[in-house]
mmCIF file of C-alpha atoms in Angstrom:
data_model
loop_
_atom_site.group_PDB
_atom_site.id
_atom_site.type_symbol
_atom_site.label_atom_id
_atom_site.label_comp_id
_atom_site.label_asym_id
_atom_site.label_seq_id
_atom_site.Cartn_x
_atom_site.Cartn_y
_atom_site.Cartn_z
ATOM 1 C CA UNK A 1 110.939 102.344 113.845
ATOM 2 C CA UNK A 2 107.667 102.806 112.044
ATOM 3 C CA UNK A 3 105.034 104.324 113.582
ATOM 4 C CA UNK A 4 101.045 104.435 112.257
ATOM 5 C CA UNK A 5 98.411 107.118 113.715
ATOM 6 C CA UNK A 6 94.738 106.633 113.148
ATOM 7 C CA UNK A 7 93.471 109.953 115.052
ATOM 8 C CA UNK A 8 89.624 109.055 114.879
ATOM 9 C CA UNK A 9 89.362 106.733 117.480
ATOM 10 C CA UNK A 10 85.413 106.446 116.594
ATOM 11 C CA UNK A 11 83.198 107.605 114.237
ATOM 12 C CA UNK A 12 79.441 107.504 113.374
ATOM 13 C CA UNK A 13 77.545 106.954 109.976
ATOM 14 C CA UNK A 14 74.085 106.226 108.588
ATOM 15 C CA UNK A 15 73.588 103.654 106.621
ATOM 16 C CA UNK A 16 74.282 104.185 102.430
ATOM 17 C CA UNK A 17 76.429 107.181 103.699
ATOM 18 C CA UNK A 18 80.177 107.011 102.429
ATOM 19 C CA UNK A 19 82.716 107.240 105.198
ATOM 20 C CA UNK A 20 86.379 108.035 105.005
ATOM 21 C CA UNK A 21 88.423 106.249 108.105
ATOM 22 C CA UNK A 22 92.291 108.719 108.201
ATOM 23 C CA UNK A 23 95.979 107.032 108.715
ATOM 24 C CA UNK A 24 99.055 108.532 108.991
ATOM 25 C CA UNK A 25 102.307 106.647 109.194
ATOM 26 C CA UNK A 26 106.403 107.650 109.824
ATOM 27 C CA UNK A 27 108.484 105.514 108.022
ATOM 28 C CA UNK A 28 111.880 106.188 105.883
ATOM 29 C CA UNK A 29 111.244 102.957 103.826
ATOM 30 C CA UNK A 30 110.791 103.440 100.320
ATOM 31 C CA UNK A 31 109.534 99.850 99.948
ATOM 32 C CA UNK A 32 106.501 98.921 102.168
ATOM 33 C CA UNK A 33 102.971 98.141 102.482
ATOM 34 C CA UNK A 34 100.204 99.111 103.766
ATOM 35 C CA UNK A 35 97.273 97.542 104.667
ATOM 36 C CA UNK A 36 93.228 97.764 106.084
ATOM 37 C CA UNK A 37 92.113 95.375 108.522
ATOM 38 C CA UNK A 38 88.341 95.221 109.939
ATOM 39 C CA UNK A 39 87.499 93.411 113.329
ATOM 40 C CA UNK A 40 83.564 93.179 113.786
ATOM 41 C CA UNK A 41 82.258 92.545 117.188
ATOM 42 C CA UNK A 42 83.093 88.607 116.255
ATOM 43 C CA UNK A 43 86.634 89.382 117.088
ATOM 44 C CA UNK A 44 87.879 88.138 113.784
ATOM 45 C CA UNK A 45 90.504 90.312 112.018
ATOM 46 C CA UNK A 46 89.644 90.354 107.986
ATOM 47 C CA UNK A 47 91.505 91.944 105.627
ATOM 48 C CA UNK A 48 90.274 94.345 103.781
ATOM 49 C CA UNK A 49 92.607 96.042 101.322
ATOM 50 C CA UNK A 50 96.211 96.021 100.029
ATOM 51 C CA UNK A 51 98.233 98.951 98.379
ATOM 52 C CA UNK A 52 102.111 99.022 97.541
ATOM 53 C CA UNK A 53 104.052 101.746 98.103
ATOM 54 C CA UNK A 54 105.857 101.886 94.701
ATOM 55 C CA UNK A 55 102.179 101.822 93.033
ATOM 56 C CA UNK A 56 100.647 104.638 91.924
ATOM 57 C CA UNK A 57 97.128 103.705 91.316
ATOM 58 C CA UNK A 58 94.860 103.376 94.529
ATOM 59 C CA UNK A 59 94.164 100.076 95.119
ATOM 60 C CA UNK A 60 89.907 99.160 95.068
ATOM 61 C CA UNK A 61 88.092 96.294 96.463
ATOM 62 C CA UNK A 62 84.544 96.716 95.504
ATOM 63 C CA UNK A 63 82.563 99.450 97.890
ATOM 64 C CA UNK A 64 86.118 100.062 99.797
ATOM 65 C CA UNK A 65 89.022 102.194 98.225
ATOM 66 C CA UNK A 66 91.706 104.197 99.213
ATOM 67 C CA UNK A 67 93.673 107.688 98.944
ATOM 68 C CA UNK A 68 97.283 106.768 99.069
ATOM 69 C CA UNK A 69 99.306 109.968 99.338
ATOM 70 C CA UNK A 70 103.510 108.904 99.439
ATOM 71 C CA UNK A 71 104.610 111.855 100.396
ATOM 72 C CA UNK A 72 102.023 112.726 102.645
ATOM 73 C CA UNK A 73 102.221 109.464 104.421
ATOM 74 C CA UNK A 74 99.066 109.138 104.122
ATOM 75 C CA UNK A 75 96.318 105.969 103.700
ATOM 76 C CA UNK A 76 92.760 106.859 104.560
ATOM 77 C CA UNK A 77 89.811 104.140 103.800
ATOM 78 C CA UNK A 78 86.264 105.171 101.812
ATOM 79 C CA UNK A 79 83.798 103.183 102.771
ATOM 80 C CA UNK A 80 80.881 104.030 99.927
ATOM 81 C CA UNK A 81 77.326 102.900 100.374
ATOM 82 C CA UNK A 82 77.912 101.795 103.818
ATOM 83 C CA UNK A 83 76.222 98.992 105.124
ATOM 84 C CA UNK A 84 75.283 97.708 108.813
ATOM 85 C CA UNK A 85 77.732 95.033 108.175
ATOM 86 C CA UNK A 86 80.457 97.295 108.132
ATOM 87 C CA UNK A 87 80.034 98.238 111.763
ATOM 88 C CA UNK A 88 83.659 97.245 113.256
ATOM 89 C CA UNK A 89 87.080 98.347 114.484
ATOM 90 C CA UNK A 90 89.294 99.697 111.484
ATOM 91 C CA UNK A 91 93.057 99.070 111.999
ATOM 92 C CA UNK A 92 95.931 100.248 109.608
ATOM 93 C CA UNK A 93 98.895 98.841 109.594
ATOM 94 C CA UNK A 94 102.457 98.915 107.764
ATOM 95 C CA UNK A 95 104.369 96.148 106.558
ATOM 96 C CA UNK A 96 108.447 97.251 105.376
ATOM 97 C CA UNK A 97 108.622 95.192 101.870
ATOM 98 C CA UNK A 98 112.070 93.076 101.236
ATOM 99 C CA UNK A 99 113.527 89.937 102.386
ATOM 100 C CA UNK A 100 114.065 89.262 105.712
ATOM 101 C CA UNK A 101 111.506 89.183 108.812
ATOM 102 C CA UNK A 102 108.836 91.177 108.700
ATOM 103 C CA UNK A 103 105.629 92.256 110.410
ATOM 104 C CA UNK A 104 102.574 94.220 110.289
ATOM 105 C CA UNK A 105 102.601 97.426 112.444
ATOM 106 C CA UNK A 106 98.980 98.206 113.867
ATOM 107 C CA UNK A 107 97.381 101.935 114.196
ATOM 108 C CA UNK A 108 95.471 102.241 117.266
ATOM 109 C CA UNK A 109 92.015 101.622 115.333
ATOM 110 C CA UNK A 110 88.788 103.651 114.496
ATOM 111 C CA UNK A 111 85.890 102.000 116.112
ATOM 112 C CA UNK A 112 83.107 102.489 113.158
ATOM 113 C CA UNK A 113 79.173 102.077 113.439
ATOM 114 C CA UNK A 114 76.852 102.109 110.913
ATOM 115 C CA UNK A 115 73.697 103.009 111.949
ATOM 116 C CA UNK A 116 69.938 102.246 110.316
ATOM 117 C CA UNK B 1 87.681 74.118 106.873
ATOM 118 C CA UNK B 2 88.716 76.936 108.729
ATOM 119 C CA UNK B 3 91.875 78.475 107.500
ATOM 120 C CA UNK B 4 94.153 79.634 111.100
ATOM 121 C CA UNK B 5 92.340 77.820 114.261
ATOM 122 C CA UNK B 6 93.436 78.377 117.636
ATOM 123 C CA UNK B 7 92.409 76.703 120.613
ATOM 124 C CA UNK B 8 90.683 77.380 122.900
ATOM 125 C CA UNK B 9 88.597 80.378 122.026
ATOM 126 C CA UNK B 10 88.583 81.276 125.987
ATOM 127 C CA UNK B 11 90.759 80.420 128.490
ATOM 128 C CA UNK B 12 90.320 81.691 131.856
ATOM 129 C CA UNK B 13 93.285 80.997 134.555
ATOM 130 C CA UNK B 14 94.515 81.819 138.177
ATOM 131 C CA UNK B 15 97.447 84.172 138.678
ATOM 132 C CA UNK B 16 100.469 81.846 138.935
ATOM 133 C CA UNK B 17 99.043 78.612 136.376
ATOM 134 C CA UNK B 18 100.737 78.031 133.428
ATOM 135 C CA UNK B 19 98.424 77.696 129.954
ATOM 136 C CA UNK B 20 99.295 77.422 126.580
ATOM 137 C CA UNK B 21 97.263 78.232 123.379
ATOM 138 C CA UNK B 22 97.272 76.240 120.285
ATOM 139 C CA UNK B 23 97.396 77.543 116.649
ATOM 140 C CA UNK B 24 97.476 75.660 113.383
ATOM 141 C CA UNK B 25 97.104 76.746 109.480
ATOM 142 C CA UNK B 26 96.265 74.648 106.691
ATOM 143 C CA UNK B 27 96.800 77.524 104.178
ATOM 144 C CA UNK B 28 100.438 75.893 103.171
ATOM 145 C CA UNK B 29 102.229 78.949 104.884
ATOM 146 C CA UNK B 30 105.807 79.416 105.734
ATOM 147 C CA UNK B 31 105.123 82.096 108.282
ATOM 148 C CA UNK B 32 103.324 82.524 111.615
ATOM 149 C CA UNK B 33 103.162 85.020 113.849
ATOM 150 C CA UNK B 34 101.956 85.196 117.493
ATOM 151 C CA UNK B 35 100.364 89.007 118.514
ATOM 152 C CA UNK B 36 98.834 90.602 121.596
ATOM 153 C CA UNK B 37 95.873 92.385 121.530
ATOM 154 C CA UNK B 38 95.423 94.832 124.924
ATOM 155 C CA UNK B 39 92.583 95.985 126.384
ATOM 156 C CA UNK B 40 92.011 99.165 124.316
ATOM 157 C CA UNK B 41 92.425 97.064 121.354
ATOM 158 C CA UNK B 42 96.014 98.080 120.666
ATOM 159 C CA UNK B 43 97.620 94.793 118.052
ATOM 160 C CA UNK B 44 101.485 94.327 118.756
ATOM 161 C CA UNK B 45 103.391 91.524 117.288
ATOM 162 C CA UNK B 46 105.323 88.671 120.265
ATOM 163 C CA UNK B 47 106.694 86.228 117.884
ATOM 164 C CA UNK B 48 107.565 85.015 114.510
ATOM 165 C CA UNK B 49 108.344 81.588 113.352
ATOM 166 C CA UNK B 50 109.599 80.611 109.441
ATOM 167 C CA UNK B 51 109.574 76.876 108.438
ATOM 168 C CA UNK B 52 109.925 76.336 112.720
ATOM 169 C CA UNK B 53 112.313 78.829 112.983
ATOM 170 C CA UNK B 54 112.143 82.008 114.879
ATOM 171 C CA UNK B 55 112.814 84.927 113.296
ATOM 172 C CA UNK B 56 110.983 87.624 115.509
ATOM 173 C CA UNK B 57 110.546 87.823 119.039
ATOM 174 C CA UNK B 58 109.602 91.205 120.571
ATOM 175 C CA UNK B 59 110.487 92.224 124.025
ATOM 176 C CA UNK B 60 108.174 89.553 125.301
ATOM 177 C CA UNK B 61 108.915 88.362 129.008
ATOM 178 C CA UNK B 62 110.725 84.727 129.237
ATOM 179 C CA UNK B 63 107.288 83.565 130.501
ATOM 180 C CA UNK B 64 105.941 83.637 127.027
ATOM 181 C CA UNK B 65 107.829 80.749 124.642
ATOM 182 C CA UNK B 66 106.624 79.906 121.516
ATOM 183 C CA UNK B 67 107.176 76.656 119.723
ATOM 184 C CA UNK B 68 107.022 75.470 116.385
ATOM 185 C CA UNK B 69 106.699 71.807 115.736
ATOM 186 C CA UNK B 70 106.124 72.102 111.845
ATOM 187 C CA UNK B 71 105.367 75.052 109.755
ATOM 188 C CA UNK B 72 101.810 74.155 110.259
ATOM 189 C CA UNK B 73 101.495 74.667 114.130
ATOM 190 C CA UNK B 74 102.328 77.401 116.021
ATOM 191 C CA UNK B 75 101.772 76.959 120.052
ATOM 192 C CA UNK B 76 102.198 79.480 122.593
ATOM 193 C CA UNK B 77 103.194 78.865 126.371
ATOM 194 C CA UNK B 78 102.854 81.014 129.254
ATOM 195 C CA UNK B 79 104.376 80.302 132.414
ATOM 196 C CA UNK B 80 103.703 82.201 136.028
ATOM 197 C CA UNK B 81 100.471 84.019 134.531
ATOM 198 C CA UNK B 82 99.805 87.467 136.205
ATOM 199 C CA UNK B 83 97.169 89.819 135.584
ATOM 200 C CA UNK B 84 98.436 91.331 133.014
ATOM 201 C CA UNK B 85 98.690 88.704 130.660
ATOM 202 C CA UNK B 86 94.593 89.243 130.573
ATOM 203 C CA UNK B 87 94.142 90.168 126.547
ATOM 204 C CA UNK B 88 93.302 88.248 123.473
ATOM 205 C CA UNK B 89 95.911 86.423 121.492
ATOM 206 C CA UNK B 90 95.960 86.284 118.007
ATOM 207 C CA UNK B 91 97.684 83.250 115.950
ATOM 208 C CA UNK B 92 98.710 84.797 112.335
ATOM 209 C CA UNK B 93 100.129 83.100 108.922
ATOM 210 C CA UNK B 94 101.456 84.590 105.980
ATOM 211 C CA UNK B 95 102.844 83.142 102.552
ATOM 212 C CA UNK B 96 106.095 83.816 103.057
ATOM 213 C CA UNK B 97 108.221 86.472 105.379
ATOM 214 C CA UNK B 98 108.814 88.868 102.484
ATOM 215 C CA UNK B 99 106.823 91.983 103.078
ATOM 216 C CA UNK B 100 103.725 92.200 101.622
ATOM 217 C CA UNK B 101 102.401 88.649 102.155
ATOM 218 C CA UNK B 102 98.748 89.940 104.029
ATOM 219 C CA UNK B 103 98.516 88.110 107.417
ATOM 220 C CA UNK B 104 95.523 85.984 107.908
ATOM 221 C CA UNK B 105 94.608 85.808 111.505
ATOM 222 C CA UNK B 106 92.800 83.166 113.439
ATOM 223 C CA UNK B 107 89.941 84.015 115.528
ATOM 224 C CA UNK B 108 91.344 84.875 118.802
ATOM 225 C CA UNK B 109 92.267 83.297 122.356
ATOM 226 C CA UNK B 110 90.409 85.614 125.339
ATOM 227 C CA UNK B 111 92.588 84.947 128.556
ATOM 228 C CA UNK B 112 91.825 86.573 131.459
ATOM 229 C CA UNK B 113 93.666 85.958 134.859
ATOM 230 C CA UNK B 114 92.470 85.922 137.848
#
């Protein structure tokens, strides 16, 4: 079974600082993804990035990129130029790729404030 | 035009009532997924459904049954609440069930039980 570890269970920023959220994850899947979810204080669970395993490049989204390291199993978030707005729980989660059923596997979260 | 809507955003219930939450996408999705999320904010999936049919279903107790009148509408029923039912409850749709279609989650059902 696949397991994901986000060991900062909360961490503290000033605003326009750049912030780097950790996750871990046991799998022996060579196909998967893996994924970046933020839920503000509105309870709403947005996603944030998107990265396949058998890709190379680190996948950006504007201010929020990541360092995907395979063999590591490793998938930490940057956050550059942080704003308030980005105050929120940070889950990572794994998805196996292929056919069949499949589902997202949560990390326990990093609770993130940005602070003025 | 909200893309996954649940109803209702709060539900608060007795020990022993039975309650169900409503879910419904108008993405065009094959795929919708119930999950739990716990007090210390822990997300773990209950249930999947296909095009209405169910293709994942966690160790859930046999008080929880989902059911699946379309692929548009997922609805989840919960019989002989206890206490520790009390979490929020996510409604979920994806493209398809392939992996990598990203889930996109409704907003949440809060039910607490008293």
């Amino acid at each position: 079974a696949q397991t994901v570890t986000q060991s900062q269970p909360e961490m503290s920023v000033q605003e326009a600082e750049t912030v780097t959220l950790s996750c871990t994850y046991d799998t022996s899947e060579n196909n998967y993804y893996l994924f970046w979810y933020k839920q503000p204080p509105s309870r709403q669970m947005i996603l944030v990035i998107r990265q396949e395993a058998y890709k190379q490049q680190n996948a950006t989204e504007n201010r929020f990129s990541v360092n995907f390291q395979k063999a590591a199993k490793s998938f930490s978030l940057k956050i550059s130029d942080s704003q308030l707005g980005d105050t929120a729980m940070y889950f990572c989660a794994f998805m196996k790729g292929g056919g069949g059923a499949q589902k997202l596997v949560f990390g326990q979260g990093t609770r993130l404030t940005i602070n003025p | 035009d909200t893309a996954v809507s649940q109803t209702p955003k709060y539900l608060v219930t007795q020990m022993g009532n039975d309650k169900s939450i409503k879910c419904e996408q108008n993405l065009g999705h094959d795929t919708m997924y119930w999950y739990k999320q716990d007090s210390k904010k822990f997300l773990k999936i209950m249930f999947s459904y296909n095009n209405k049919e169910l293709i994942i279903n966690e160790t859930v107790p046999n008080r929880f049954s989902p059911k699946s009148p379309d692929k548009a509408h997922l609805n989840l029923h919960i019989n002989s609440l206890e206490l520790g039912d009390s979490a929020v409850y996510f409604c979920a749709s994806s493209e398809r069930a392939l992996g990598g279609s990203p889930l996109h989650f409704g907003n949440g059902t809060r039910l607490t039980v008293t």
